Amino acid sequence: MTTGNIESDLIDVLRRRVGKDEFAAKPSDWFYAAAQTVRDRVIDHWIASTRQTYAAGSKRVYYLSLEFLIGRLMRDTLSNLGLTREMERALADHGLDLAAIEEMEPDAALGNGGLGRLAACFMESLASLDIPAYGYGIRYVNGMFRQRIDDGWQVELPETWLANGNPWEFKRRESAYRIGFGGEVVETADGSIAWNPAELIEASAVDTPVVGWRGKRVNTLRLWTANSLDPIKLDAFNAGDHAGALADQVRADSLVRVLYPADSNASGQELRLRQEYFFSSASIQDIVRRHVQYHGDVTTLPDKAAIQLNDTHPAVSVAELMRLLVDNHGLEFDEAWDITKRTFGYTNHTLLPEALESWPLPLFERLLPRHMQIVYAINSRLLREARKSGVMDDDSISAISLIDEGGERRVRMANLAFAGAHSVNGVAALHTELMKTTVFSDLHKLYPTRINNKTNGVTPRRWLQQCNPGLTATIKDAIGDAFLDDTEKLVDLVPLAGDSTLQERVAEVKRSNKVALAKHIKDLMGVRLDPDALFDVQIKRIHEYKRQLLNLVETVALYDQIRSHPERDWVPRVKIFGGKAASSYHNAKLVIKLANDIARRVNADPSVGGLLKVVFVPNYNVTFAERIIPAADLSEQISTAGMEASGTGNMKFALNGALTIGTLDGANIEIKDHVGDENIFIFGMTAEEVAQKRADTYNPRELIEGSPELHQAVEAIASGVFSHDDPHRYTELMAGLYDHDWFMVAADFDAYAAAQRAVDRRWEDAASWRKAAIHNIAKVGWFSSDRTIGEYAREIWGVL
């Protein structure tokens, strides 16, 4: 591709599709024209990839996820096609800056946290490794929410990312399926079973191309949108019932409006289950239809399709595939069950029992009566197999049952996914081992070879090359460009980590990124940051187990120490927080308010002399992460040991030269093993020690009162020092630390504070810090999603 033909195509698109000439076009018009110009080039690669797959009869991977946090696509697509410079020049000829045009693109509101970003990285790596794949999810109109901070409080507003259309997507009206809810199951005249749903909704496909590195392959992200079969009841409308005439369409629209609607009430729970079945059924119907169309015999499905369930949200797919095989294709139950197990893989992402989805049995049976029958039939086989195994007692058999009989009867979706898959994987070495001894201990006893580990990874294209071009160029100058195609080649930096010239260049890039972030935060929030200070960053979903509270309490303790001992040589710090709290999660939202209350007090206090600044950035998303991560010096990965499955932010930060302060949790352990003990700050209890302390009589009050720094900080927060307008705002939150401290904030505080002072000492030795930063960059190439996907492909899916 040359600049000339991109420029001519750009103008042609601007005139013929946007309806503007280059003299009247606004920046949004130029963005749309540029996106369409790039998309036109993607289409040829997309069609070629699809033809190649069909011609070769290749096995496909189908990745089902309720989230795909893909972020902006312009920069990603241009980079992977190698067209960035050409587009820059074409726009520059019209006085336009590509970076400014890219800013016109909204973040796709298709996810919230690590689960969705992992799915996006995996889709890009699947294409980069030339593996035929589809991603399946929901095309959310309003996402989870757009976060605004009003007087320090989180306010949830609808995302409007589709307000001006989406230039990357293609509507596939021919790919539409009917999704049923409710009704009854009857026996037909020929003795077969038929489900007669009381409600039918149509799922329609909307496709987005996913471009791999160097355009090697273009795969498809297929998202479902919902429509009523009868969008308006004219008789009701003409009778004056205008709202009632549209009720069915409104009901359908509710399925694709919001990610994770609050489920603290019965209607919210029902909507979530409807969402999950809606997208699962549409996806499984699409997979089976495609297989039959091109391969004929449904019994060969496991040979041509590998379906991966990303957490428990699509677990109902197991029952849906069974329904299609038995009811629609006439297979015997045992044969259908064998096909199902050989087709599915299941990835678990949490050890929190409350996060392993389960549904009230009456709700499940009312919405999905045929699936309830199938779940019972699967459970019957599972429990009989367990009884015959001779290794299961009554308690173990009860634990593996798909139906929780303790109290309110519930359908256990994680157990269904485990039973219906030939592979169940964790996402970090520790997480996988804990799966075997905690949440799935009894199922592991029955199926001892089913659990395996696939440590997460991140795509180096977005999280190094695109978000940090300065560092990428510096690395290329130092070791050549082989790492662009094989991230593990970054290890060639190891012998150069002590080179003062390279250290200076890497430090210059880091400072430039910090200057850019400081300017952005100043423009956005009016807060001035010193780019020469240590940028200490914790950006992730707000949850008590991720322990933003531990960070904040230590921040207050540091604030007190700086004021009490101004004679000491304190390291200037900027504490940067970001993340969303679930709408109904009271304590998480209170933590956000606390962060902002602390920021207001600290940032206005002249006694700290600029030695400490605190910032909570609003509406943290992929684009904000792309600004923050390259500018970070210290990466906060401080979850309670044994509770974080993996984490991927830890990998992104290290890849961009930040040092990690963290617990021995999730992938932190493997990062430590790769970068070395001397290049990471590890503190706190292990997962085993946390479990033991919980089992023993843990007295957090004694710990708090025995730690002067902790006690002073907790009492300051509890007494209203940071909440003058409501002195009791944080009383209950702090009382929770005294009373039970489930997340071990008090237990780990002193170790965390000591690790932070070790960070200070290392920072003061610039050469040592820079050497450690380069060592991190060099040794975390292993944490590429290309490596992860390669392991899935060889060991689970059988496609490499």
Tab-separated table of N, CA, C and O in Angstrom, residues 285-372:
chain	number	residue	atom	x	y	z
A	285	GLN	N	-26.270	-22.397	18.325
A	285	GLN	CA	-27.033	-22.645	17.102
A	285	GLN	C	-26.213	-22.287	15.866
A	285	GLN	O	-26.223	-23.000	14.860
A	286	ASP	N	-25.484	-21.192	15.937
A	286	ASP	CA	-24.671	-20.748	14.805
A	286	ASP	C	-23.539	-21.738	14.522
A	286	ASP	O	-23.248	-22.067	13.362
A	287	ILE	N	-22.900	-22.221	15.573
A	287	ILE	CA	-21.798	-23.178	15.423
A	287	ILE	C	-22.298	-24.483	14.803
A	287	ILE	O	-21.682	-25.020	13.868
A	288	VAL	N	-23.414	-24.992	15.325
A	288	VAL	CA	-23.951	-26.255	14.809
A	288	VAL	C	-24.433	-26.082	13.371
A	288	VAL	O	-24.189	-26.940	12.509
A	289	ARG	N	-25.092	-24.967	13.089
A	289	ARG	CA	-25.545	-24.715	11.710
A	289	ARG	C	-24.374	-24.678	10.744
A	289	ARG	O	-24.413	-25.295	9.663
A	290	ARG	N	-23.301	-23.983	11.118
A	290	ARG	CA	-22.140	-23.884	10.235
A	290	ARG	C	-21.494	-25.260	10.026
A	290	ARG	O	-21.106	-25.615	8.916
A	291	HIS	N	-21.408	-26.028	11.091
A	291	HIS	CA	-20.787	-27.349	10.974
A	291	HIS	C	-21.591	-28.257	10.052
A	291	HIS	O	-21.023	-28.916	9.169
A	292	VAL	N	-22.891	-28.288	10.237
A	292	VAL	CA	-23.736	-29.147	9.398
A	292	VAL	C	-23.686	-28.688	7.945
A	292	VAL	O	-23.627	-29.499	7.012
A	293	GLN	N	-23.683	-27.380	7.739
A	293	GLN	CA	-23.665	-26.843	6.377
A	293	GLN	C	-22.402	-27.257	5.623
A	293	GLN	O	-22.465	-27.598	4.442
A	294	TYR	N	-21.266	-27.242	6.301
A	294	TYR	CA	-20.000	-27.477	5.607
A	294	TYR	C	-19.429	-28.877	5.814
A	294	TYR	O	-18.576	-29.316	5.043
A	295	HIS	N	-19.883	-29.566	6.860
A	295	HIS	CA	-19.313	-30.884	7.132
A	295	HIS	C	-20.367	-31.977	7.187
A	295	HIS	O	-20.006	-33.159	7.281
A	296	GLY	N	-21.637	-31.619	7.169
A	296	GLY	CA	-22.710	-32.590	7.015
A	296	GLY	C	-23.115	-33.319	8.277
A	296	GLY	O	-24.244	-33.168	8.740
A	297	ASP	N	-22.223	-34.064	8.870
A	297	ASP	CA	-22.553	-34.966	9.969
A	297	ASP	C	-22.293	-34.294	11.316
A	297	ASP	O	-21.159	-33.971	11.648
A	298	VAL	N	-23.341	-34.124	12.097
A	298	VAL	CA	-23.192	-33.432	13.375
A	298	VAL	C	-22.325	-34.222	14.348
A	298	VAL	O	-21.744	-33.661	15.287
A	299	THR	N	-22.191	-35.533	14.128
A	299	THR	CA	-21.399	-36.346	15.056
A	299	THR	C	-19.911	-36.051	14.957
A	299	THR	O	-19.129	-36.438	15.838
A	300	THR	N	-19.475	-35.368	13.901
A	300	THR	CA	-18.061	-35.009	13.763
A	300	THR	C	-17.749	-33.621	14.339
A	300	THR	O	-16.657	-33.089	14.128
A	301	LEU	N	-18.684	-33.047	15.075
A	301	LEU	CA	-18.506	-31.704	15.618
A	301	LEU	C	-17.196	-31.549	16.396
A	301	LEU	O	-16.472	-30.568	16.191
A	302	PRO	N	-16.826	-32.484	17.299
A	302	PRO	CA	-15.570	-32.283	18.053
A	302	PRO	C	-14.328	-32.281	17.169
A	302	PRO	O	-13.289	-31.754	17.594
A	303	ASP	N	-14.414	-32.855	15.977
A	303	ASP	CA	-13.264	-32.871	15.075
A	303	ASP	C	-13.075	-31.537	14.366
A	303	ASP	O	-11.964	-31.245	13.880
A	304	LYS	N	-14.138	-30.744	14.284
A	304	LYS	CA	-14.081	-29.506	13.511
A	304	LYS	C	-14.356	-28.259	14.340
A	304	LYS	O	-14.238	-27.142	13.822
A	305	ALA	N	-14.730	-28.424	15.589
A	305	ALA	CA	-15.061	-27.272	16.430
A	305	ALA	C	-14.543	-27.481	17.840
A	305	ALA	O	-14.744	-28.547	18.441
A	306	ALA	N	-13.863	-26.465	18.368
A	306	ALA	CA	-13.446	-26.433	19.771
A	306	ALA	C	-14.096	-25.216	20.395
A	306	ALA	O	-13.841	-24.082	19.973
A	307	ILE	N	-14.970	-25.440	21.360
A	307	ILE	CA	-15.703	-24.348	21.998
A	307	ILE	C	-15.107	-24.116	23.388
A	307	ILE	O	-15.067	-25.030	24.213
A	308	GLN	N	-14.644	-22.886	23.619
A	308	GLN	CA	-14.055	-22.538	24.913
A	308	GLN	C	-14.985	-21.606	25.666
A	308	GLN	O	-15.400	-20.562	25.147
A	309	LEU	N	-15.350	-21.990	26.882
A	309	LEU	CA	-16.212	-21.180	27.738
A	309	LEU	C	-15.343	-20.292	28.612
A	309	LEU	O	-14.568	-20.795	29.443
A	310	ASN	N	-15.455	-18.984	28.436
A	310	ASN	CA	-14.670	-18.038	29.233
A	310	ASN	C	-15.429	-17.719	30.505
A	310	ASN	O	-16.271	-16.827	30.542
A	311	ASP	N	-15.144	-18.474	31.551
A	311	ASP	CA	-15.816	-18.406	32.844
A	311	ASP	C	-17.203	-19.051	32.751
A	311	ASP	O	-17.550	-19.685	31.757
A	312	THR	N	-18.011	-18.877	33.800
A	312	THR	CA	-19.275	-19.619	33.884
A	312	THR	C	-20.423	-18.950	33.129
A	312	THR	O	-21.477	-19.561	32.970
A	313	HIS	N	-20.248	-17.704	32.671
A	313	HIS	CA	-21.369	-17.001	32.035
A	313	HIS	C	-21.982	-17.783	30.870
A	313	HIS	O	-23.203	-17.792	30.712
A	314	PRO	N	-21.176	-18.446	30.008
A	314	PRO	CA	-21.786	-19.212	28.921
A	314	PRO	C	-21.967	-20.697	29.252
A	314	PRO	O	-22.147	-21.508	28.343
A	315	ALA	N	-21.946	-21.068	30.539
A	315	ALA	CA	-22.001	-22.485	30.910
A	315	ALA	C	-23.289	-23.163	30.467
A	315	ALA	O	-23.312	-24.374	30.222
A	316	VAL	N	-24.376	-22.413	30.344
A	316	VAL	CA	-25.635	-22.995	29.887
A	316	VAL	C	-25.502	-23.531	28.462
A	316	VAL	O	-26.349	-24.301	27.996
A	317	SER	N	-24.420	-23.167	27.765
A	317	SER	CA	-24.158	-23.696	26.427
A	317	SER	C	-24.059	-25.219	26.436
A	317	SER	O	-24.369	-25.874	25.435
A	318	VAL	N	-23.595	-25.792	27.544
A	318	VAL	CA	-23.487	-27.251	27.643
A	318	VAL	C	-24.873	-27.875	27.485
A	318	VAL	O	-25.070	-28.811	26.699
A	319	ALA	N	-25.843	-27.358	28.226
A	319	ALA	CA	-27.211	-27.884	28.124
A	319	ALA	C	-27.833	-27.553	26.775
A	319	ALA	O	-28.601	-28.346	26.222
A	320	GLU	N	-27.486	-26.381	26.212
A	320	GLU	CA	-28.049	-25.992	24.913
A	320	GLU	C	-27.548	-26.899	23.795
A	320	GLU	O	-28.327	-27.302	22.914
A	321	LEU	N	-26.271	-27.234	23.784
A	321	LEU	CA	-25.774	-28.142	22.757
A	321	LEU	C	-26.422	-29.513	22.907
A	321	LEU	O	-26.790	-30.142	21.900
A	322	MET	N	-26.572	-29.975	24.120
A	322	MET	CA	-27.274	-31.244	24.341
A	322	MET	C	-28.698	-31.183	23.789
A	322	MET	O	-29.171	-32.130	23.148
A	323	ARG	N	-29.392	-30.082	24.026
A	323	ARG	CA	-30.764	-29.940	23.508
A	323	ARG	C	-30.792	-30.040	21.993
A	323	ARG	O	-31.636	-30.740	21.411
A	324	LEU	N	-29.879	-29.335	21.337
A	324	LEU	CA	-29.864	-29.349	19.873
A	324	LEU	C	-29.532	-30.740	19.341
A	324	LEU	O	-30.142	-31.214	18.365
A	325	LEU	N	-28.560	-31.409	19.964
A	325	LEU	CA	-28.166	-32.738	19.478
A	325	LEU	C	-29.260	-33.767	19.685
A	325	LEU	O	-29.515	-34.608	18.809
A	326	VAL	N	-29.925	-33.716	20.825
A	326	VAL	CA	-30.945	-34.713	21.143
A	326	VAL	C	-32.279	-34.373	20.491
A	326	VAL	O	-32.888	-35.209	19.801
A	327	ASP	N	-32.748	-33.136	20.672
A	327	ASP	CA	-34.094	-32.783	20.210
A	327	ASP	C	-34.142	-32.474	18.727
A	327	ASP	O	-35.099	-32.848	18.040
A	328	ASN	N	-33.135	-31.782	18.203
A	328	ASN	CA	-33.173	-31.349	16.797
A	328	ASN	C	-32.500	-32.329	15.853
A	328	ASN	O	-32.885	-32.431	14.689
A	329	HIS	N	-31.466	-33.032	16.338
A	329	HIS	CA	-30.730	-33.927	15.448
A	329	HIS	C	-30.927	-35.400	15.779
A	329	HIS	O	-30.341	-36.268	15.117
A	330	GLY	N	-31.752	-35.683	16.765
A	330	GLY	CA	-32.188	-37.057	17.018
A	330	GLY	C	-31.137	-37.995	17.565
A	330	GLY	O	-31.267	-39.221	17.436
A	331	LEU	N	-30.068	-37.483	18.208
A	331	LEU	CA	-29.043	-38.353	18.783
A	331	LEU	C	-29.515	-38.924	20.115
A	331	LEU	O	-30.311	-38.297	20.830
A	332	GLU	N	-29.022	-40.101	20.448
A	332	GLU	CA	-29.258	-40.644	21.770
A	332	GLU	C	-28.498	-39.813	22.805
A	332	GLU	O	-27.454	-39.240	22.507
A	333	PHE	N	-29.016	-39.803	24.016
A	333	PHE	CA	-28.458	-38.921	25.034
A	333	PHE	C	-26.979	-39.215	25.282
A	333	PHE	O	-26.156	-38.301	25.365
A	334	ASP	N	-26.606	-40.493	25.389
A	334	ASP	CA	-25.227	-40.841	25.701
A	334	ASP	C	-24.283	-40.394	24.590
A	334	ASP	O	-23.173	-39.911	24.864
A	335	GLU	N	-24.684	-40.566	23.335
A	335	GLU	CA	-23.844	-40.128	22.227
A	335	GLU	C	-23.715	-38.605	22.225
A	335	GLU	O	-22.621	-38.059	22.012
A	336	ALA	N	-24.816	-37.922	22.482
A	336	ALA	CA	-24.783	-36.458	22.532
A	336	ALA	C	-23.872	-35.971	23.655
A	336	ALA	O	-23.122	-35.004	23.495
A	337	TRP	N	-23.908	-36.651	24.785
A	337	TRP	CA	-23.087	-36.264	25.921
A	337	TRP	C	-21.596	-36.450	25.614
A	337	TRP	O	-20.763	-35.612	25.969
A	338	ASP	N	-21.266	-37.528	24.926
A	338	ASP	CA	-19.881	-37.757	24.533
A	338	ASP	C	-19.404	-36.662	23.580
A	338	ASP	O	-18.293	-36.139	23.730
A	339	ILE	N	-20.217	-36.298	22.607
A	339	ILE	CA	-19.870	-35.230	21.657
A	339	ILE	C	-19.693	-33.908	22.390
A	339	ILE	O	-18.742	-33.156	22.145
A	340	THR	N	-20.606	-33.623	23.296
A	340	THR	CA	-20.557	-32.364	24.041
A	340	THR	C	-19.262	-32.245	24.844
A	340	THR	O	-18.562	-31.226	24.787
A	341	LYS	N	-18.925	-33.283	25.584
A	341	LYS	CA	-17.719	-33.232	26.416
A	341	LYS	C	-16.455	-33.092	25.571
A	341	LYS	O	-15.510	-32.412	25.978
A	342	ARG	N	-16.427	-33.711	24.407
A	342	ARG	CA	-15.238	-33.620	23.563
A	342	ARG	C	-15.138	-32.283	22.839
A	342	ARG	O	-14.078	-31.926	22.328
A	343	THR	N	-16.224	-31.521	22.818
A	343	THR	CA	-16.242	-30.234	22.120
A	343	THR	C	-15.882	-29.081	23.031
A	343	THR	O	-15.184	-28.150	22.630
A	344	PHE	N	-16.305	-29.129	24.293
A	344	PHE	CA	-16.159	-27.989	25.196
A	344	PHE	C	-14.865	-28.017	26.000
A	344	PHE	O	-14.403	-29.065	26.445
A	345	GLY	N	-14.303	-26.825	26.216
A	345	GLY	CA	-13.306	-26.564	27.231
A	345	GLY	C	-13.829	-25.450	28.116
A	345	GLY	O	-14.628	-24.611	27.675
A	346	TYR	N	-13.398	-25.416	29.370
A	346	TYR	CA	-13.895	-24.414	30.319
A	346	TYR	C	-12.722	-23.760	31.033
A	346	TYR	O	-11.855	-24.442	31.574
A	347	THR	N	-12.686	-22.426	31.004
A	347	THR	CA	-11.672	-21.660	31.719
A	347	THR	C	-12.295	-21.058	32.966
A	347	THR	O	-13.273	-20.313	32.880
A	348	ASN	N	-11.723	-21.397	34.109
A	348	ASN	CA	-12.182	-20.824	35.373
A	348	ASN	C	-11.347	-19.589	35.707
A	348	ASN	O	-10.132	-19.585	35.512
A	349	HIS	N	-12.002	-18.551	36.201
A	349	HIS	CA	-11.308	-17.296	36.493
A	349	HIS	C	-11.423	-16.845	37.935
A	349	HIS	O	-11.014	-15.736	38.265
A	350	THR	N	-11.972	-17.665	38.806
A	350	THR	CA	-12.138	-17.187	40.176
A	350	THR	C	-12.179	-18.338	41.160
A	350	THR	O	-12.646	-19.437	40.845
A	351	LEU	N	-11.657	-18.060	42.353
A	351	LEU	CA	-11.749	-19.002	43.466
A	351	LEU	C	-12.768	-18.533	44.502
A	351	LEU	O	-12.946	-19.176	45.535
A	352	LEU	N	-13.420	-17.400	44.215
A	352	LEU	CA	-14.425	-16.888	45.148
A	352	LEU	C	-15.715	-17.687	44.970
A	352	LEU	O	-16.331	-17.648	43.904
A	353	PRO	N	-16.138	-18.430	45.986
A	353	PRO	CA	-17.344	-19.251	45.838
A	353	PRO	C	-18.561	-18.448	45.387
A	353	PRO	O	-19.369	-18.921	44.586
A	354	GLU	N	-18.670	-17.196	45.876
A	354	GLU	CA	-19.831	-16.392	45.516
A	354	GLU	C	-19.800	-15.954	44.050
A	354	GLU	O	-20.823	-15.533	43.500
A	355	ALA	N	-18.621	-16.036	43.412
A	355	ALA	CA	-18.505	-15.648	42.004
A	355	ALA	C	-18.723	-16.826	41.066
A	355	ALA	O	-18.760	-16.641	39.846
A	356	LEU	N	-18.841	-18.035	41.613
A	356	LEU	CA	-19.174	-19.203	40.794
A	356	LEU	C	-20.686	-19.226	40.643
A	356	LEU	O	-21.407	-19.610	41.556
A	357	GLU	N	-21.155	-18.811	39.497
A	357	GLU	CA	-22.583	-18.546	39.312
A	357	GLU	C	-23.463	-19.744	39.650
A	357	GLU	O	-23.136	-20.888	39.325
A	358	SER	N	-24.565	-19.441	40.270
A	358	SER	CA	-25.637	-20.423	40.462
A	358	SER	C	-26.955	-19.682	40.360
A	358	SER	O	-27.031	-18.482	40.639
A	359	TRP	N	-27.985	-20.406	39.945
A	359	TRP	CA	-29.293	-19.782	39.732
A	359	TRP	C	-30.351	-20.497	40.553
A	359	TRP	O	-30.326	-21.740	40.663
A	360	PRO	N	-31.291	-19.748	41.141
A	360	PRO	CA	-32.400	-20.401	41.846
A	360	PRO	C	-33.095	-21.389	40.923
A	360	PRO	O	-33.433	-21.059	39.780
A	361	LEU	N	-33.280	-22.595	41.412
A	361	LEU	CA	-33.842	-23.642	40.555
A	361	LEU	C	-35.214	-23.263	39.988
A	361	LEU	O	-35.471	-23.501	38.795
A	362	PRO	N	-36.130	-22.665	40.761
A	362	PRO	CA	-37.419	-22.281	40.170
A	362	PRO	C	-37.274	-21.292	39.011
A	362	PRO	O	-38.006	-21.382	38.020
A	363	LEU	N	-36.332	-20.348	39.131
A	363	LEU	CA	-36.108	-19.395	38.055
A	363	LEU	C	-35.579	-20.106	36.821
A	363	LEU	O	-36.058	-19.878	35.700
A	364	PHE	N	-34.581	-20.959	37.000
A	364	PHE	CA	-33.988	-21.680	35.877
A	364	PHE	C	-35.039	-22.542	35.183
A	364	PHE	O	-35.147	-22.552	33.951
A	365	GLU	N	-35.831	-23.248	35.976
A	365	GLU	CA	-36.830	-24.157	35.382
A	365	GLU	C	-37.946	-23.389	34.695
A	365	GLU	O	-38.468	-23.823	33.659
A	366	ARG	N	-38.317	-22.233	35.233
A	366	ARG	CA	-39.370	-21.443	34.593
A	366	ARG	C	-38.908	-20.874	33.259
A	366	ARG	O	-39.657	-20.891	32.281
A	367	LEU	N	-37.673	-20.379	33.212
A	367	LEU	CA	-37.178	-19.789	31.974
A	367	LEU	C	-36.747	-20.835	30.954
A	367	LEU	O	-36.935	-20.656	29.748
A	368	LEU	N	-36.155	-21.942	31.448
A	368	LEU	CA	-35.548	-22.935	30.555
A	368	LEU	C	-35.987	-24.336	30.978
A	368	LEU	O	-35.187	-25.152	31.456
A	369	PRO	N	-37.258	-24.662	30.777
A	369	PRO	CA	-37.765	-25.950	31.280
A	369	PRO	C	-37.092	-27.161	30.644
A	369	PRO	O	-36.837	-28.162	31.317
A	370	ARG	N	-36.802	-27.104	29.353
A	370	ARG	CA	-36.141	-28.243	28.705
A	370	ARG	C	-34.707	-28.383	29.201
A	370	ARG	O	-34.223	-29.499	29.426
A	371	HIS	N	-34.049	-27.290	29.415
A	371	HIS	CA	-32.670	-27.342	29.888
A	371	HIS	C	-32.604	-27.872	31.318
A	371	HIS	O	-31.636	-28.542	31.687
A	372	MET	N	-33.643	-27.593	32.108
A	372	MET	CA	-33.681	-28.132	33.456
A	372	MET	C	-33.754	-29.648	33.420
A	372	MET	O	-33.076	-30.334	34.200
